[in-house]
Coordinates of C-alpha atoms and ligand atoms in Angstrom, one line a residue:
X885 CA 109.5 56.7 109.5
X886 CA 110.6 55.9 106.3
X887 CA 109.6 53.2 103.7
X888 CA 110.8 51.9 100.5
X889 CA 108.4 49.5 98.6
X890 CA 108.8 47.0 95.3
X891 CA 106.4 44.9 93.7
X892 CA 106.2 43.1 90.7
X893 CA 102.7 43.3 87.9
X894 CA 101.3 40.3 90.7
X895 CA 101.6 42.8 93.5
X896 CA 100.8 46.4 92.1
X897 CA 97.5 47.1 93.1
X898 CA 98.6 45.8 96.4
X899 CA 101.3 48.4 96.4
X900 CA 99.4 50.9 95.6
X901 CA 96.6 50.4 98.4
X902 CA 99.6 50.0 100.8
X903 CA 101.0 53.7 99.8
X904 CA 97.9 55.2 99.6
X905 CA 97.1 54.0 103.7
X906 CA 100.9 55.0 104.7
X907 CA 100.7 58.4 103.1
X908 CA 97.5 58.9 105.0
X909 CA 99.2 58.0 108.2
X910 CA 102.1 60.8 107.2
X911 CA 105.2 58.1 106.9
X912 CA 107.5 59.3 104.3
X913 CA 107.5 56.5 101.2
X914 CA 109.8 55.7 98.2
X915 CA 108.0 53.6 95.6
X916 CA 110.7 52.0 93.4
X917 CA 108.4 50.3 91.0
X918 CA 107.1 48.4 89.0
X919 CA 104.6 51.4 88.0
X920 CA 102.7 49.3 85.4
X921 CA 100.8 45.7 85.0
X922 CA 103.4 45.1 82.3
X923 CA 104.7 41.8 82.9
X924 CA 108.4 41.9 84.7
X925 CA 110.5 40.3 87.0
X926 CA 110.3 40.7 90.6
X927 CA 114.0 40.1 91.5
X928 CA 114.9 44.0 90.3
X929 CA 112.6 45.6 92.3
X930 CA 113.3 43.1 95.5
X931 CA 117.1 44.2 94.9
X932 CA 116.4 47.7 95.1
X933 CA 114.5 47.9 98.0
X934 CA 116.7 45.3 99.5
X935 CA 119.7 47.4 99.1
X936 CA 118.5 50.8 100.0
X937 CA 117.4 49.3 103.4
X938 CA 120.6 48.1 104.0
X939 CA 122.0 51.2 103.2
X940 CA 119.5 52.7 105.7
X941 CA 118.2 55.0 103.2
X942 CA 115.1 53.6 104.6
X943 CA 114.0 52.2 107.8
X944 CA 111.9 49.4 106.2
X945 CA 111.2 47.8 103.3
X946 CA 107.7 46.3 101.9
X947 CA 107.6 44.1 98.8
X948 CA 104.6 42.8 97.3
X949 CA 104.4 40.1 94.7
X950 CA 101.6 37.2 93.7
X951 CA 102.4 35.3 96.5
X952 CA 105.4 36.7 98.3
X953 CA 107.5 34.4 98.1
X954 CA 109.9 35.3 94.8
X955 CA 110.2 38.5 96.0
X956 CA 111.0 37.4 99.5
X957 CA 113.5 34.8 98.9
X958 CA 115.4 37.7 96.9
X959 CA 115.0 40.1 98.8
X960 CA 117.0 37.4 101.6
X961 CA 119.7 37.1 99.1
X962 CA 121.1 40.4 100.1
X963 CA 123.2 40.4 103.2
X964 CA 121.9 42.3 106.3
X965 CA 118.0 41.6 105.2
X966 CA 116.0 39.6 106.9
X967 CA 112.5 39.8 105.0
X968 CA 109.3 38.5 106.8
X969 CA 106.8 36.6 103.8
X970 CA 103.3 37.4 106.3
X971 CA 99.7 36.5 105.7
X972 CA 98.5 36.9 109.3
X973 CA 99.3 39.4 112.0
X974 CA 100.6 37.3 114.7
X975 CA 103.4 36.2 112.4
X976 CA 103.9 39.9 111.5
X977 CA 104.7 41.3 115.3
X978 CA 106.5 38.3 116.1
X979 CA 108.7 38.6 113.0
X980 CA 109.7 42.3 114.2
X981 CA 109.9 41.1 117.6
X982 CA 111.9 38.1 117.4
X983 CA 113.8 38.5 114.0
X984 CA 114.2 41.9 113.9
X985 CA 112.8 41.9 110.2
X986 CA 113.6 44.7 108.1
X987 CA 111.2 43.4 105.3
X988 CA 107.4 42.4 105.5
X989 CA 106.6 40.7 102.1
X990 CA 103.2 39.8 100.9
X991 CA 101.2 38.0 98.1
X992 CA 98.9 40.4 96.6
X993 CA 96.7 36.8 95.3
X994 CA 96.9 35.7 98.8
X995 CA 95.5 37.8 101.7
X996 CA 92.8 41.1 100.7
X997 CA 93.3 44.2 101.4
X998 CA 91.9 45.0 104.5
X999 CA 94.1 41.8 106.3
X1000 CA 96.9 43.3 104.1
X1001 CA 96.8 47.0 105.9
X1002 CA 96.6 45.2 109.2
X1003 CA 99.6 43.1 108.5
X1004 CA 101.5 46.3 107.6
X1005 CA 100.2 48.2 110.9
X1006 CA 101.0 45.1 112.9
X1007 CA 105.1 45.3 111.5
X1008 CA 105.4 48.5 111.6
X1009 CA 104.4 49.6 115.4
X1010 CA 106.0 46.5 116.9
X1011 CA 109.4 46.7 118.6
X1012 CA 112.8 43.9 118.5
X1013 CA 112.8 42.8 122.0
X1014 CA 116.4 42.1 121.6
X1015 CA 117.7 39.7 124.4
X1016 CA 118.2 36.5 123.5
X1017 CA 116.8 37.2 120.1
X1018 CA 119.6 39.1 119.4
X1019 CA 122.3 36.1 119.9
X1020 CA 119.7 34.4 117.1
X1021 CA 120.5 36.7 114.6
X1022 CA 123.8 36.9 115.1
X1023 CA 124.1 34.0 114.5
X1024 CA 122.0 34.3 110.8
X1025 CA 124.6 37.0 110.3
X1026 CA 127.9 34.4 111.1
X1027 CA 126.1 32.3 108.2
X1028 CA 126.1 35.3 105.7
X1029 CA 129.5 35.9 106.3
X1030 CA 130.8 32.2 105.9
X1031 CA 129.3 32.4 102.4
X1032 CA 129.9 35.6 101.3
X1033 CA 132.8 35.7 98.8
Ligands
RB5_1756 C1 104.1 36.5 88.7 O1 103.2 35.9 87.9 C2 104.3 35.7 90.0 O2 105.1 34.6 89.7 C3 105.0 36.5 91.0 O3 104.3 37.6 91.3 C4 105.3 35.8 92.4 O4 104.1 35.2 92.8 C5 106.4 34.9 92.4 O5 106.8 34.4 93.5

């Protein structure tokens, strides 16, 4: 399976224990940056992940910021995403299984590391159960379209 991950400087070190656990479980990862704790601004590194996963370069996206919020709201800009903001792992199956998210975001100031990994575990070996679930997004998708130019 294959990856991409963003953060901003609020979500590095996050990041970084996040690649270091998937590279030890043999998924294949893209790290698109930041790469330092200089100060910059999450919204280029939500883009890029955003869009290669809609390109289906990769088969899901993690982006990590202070809170996970600015990087998830951006990262829901882009048509075709559907990014999960998870501090718990009940929201992070149910996310996959009902939403079909292609995005978990977290807050690197929010939940520790070892509730971090779990969260990422939890998204990333549930399944879309599809079903009525499915009509649901459609429907999210009818909205993108209305106000897409
Ligand atoms: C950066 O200080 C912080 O604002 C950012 O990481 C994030 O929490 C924004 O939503």
């Amino acid at each position: 399976m294959r990856i991409a991950l963003g953060s901003d400087h609020g979500g590095l070190n996050l990041k970084k224990e996040i690649i270091l656990h998937l590279e030890k479980k043999g998924y294949e990862i893209k790290d698109f940056g930041t790469y330092t704790e200089d100060s910059c601004d999450y919204p280029d590194f939500a883009l890029q992940v955003a869009e290669s996963v809609v390109k289906k370069e990769f088969d899901f996206g993690i982006l990590v910021c202070g809170t996970g919020i600015g990087i998830s709201i951006t990262a829901n800009k882009v048509p075709g995403i559907r990014a999960a903001l998870c501090s718990d792992t009940f929201s992070a199956h149910a996310t996959r299984e009902h939403n079909n998210a292609n995005i978990l975001a977290l807050g690197e100031r929010v939940v520790g590391k070892g509730l971090a990994l779990d969260i990422v575990d939890t998204f990333l070996n549930a399944e879309f159960q599809g079903d009525r679930h499915q009509k649901r997004i459609d429907k999210i998708t009818k909205i993108e379209e209305k106000y897409s130019k």
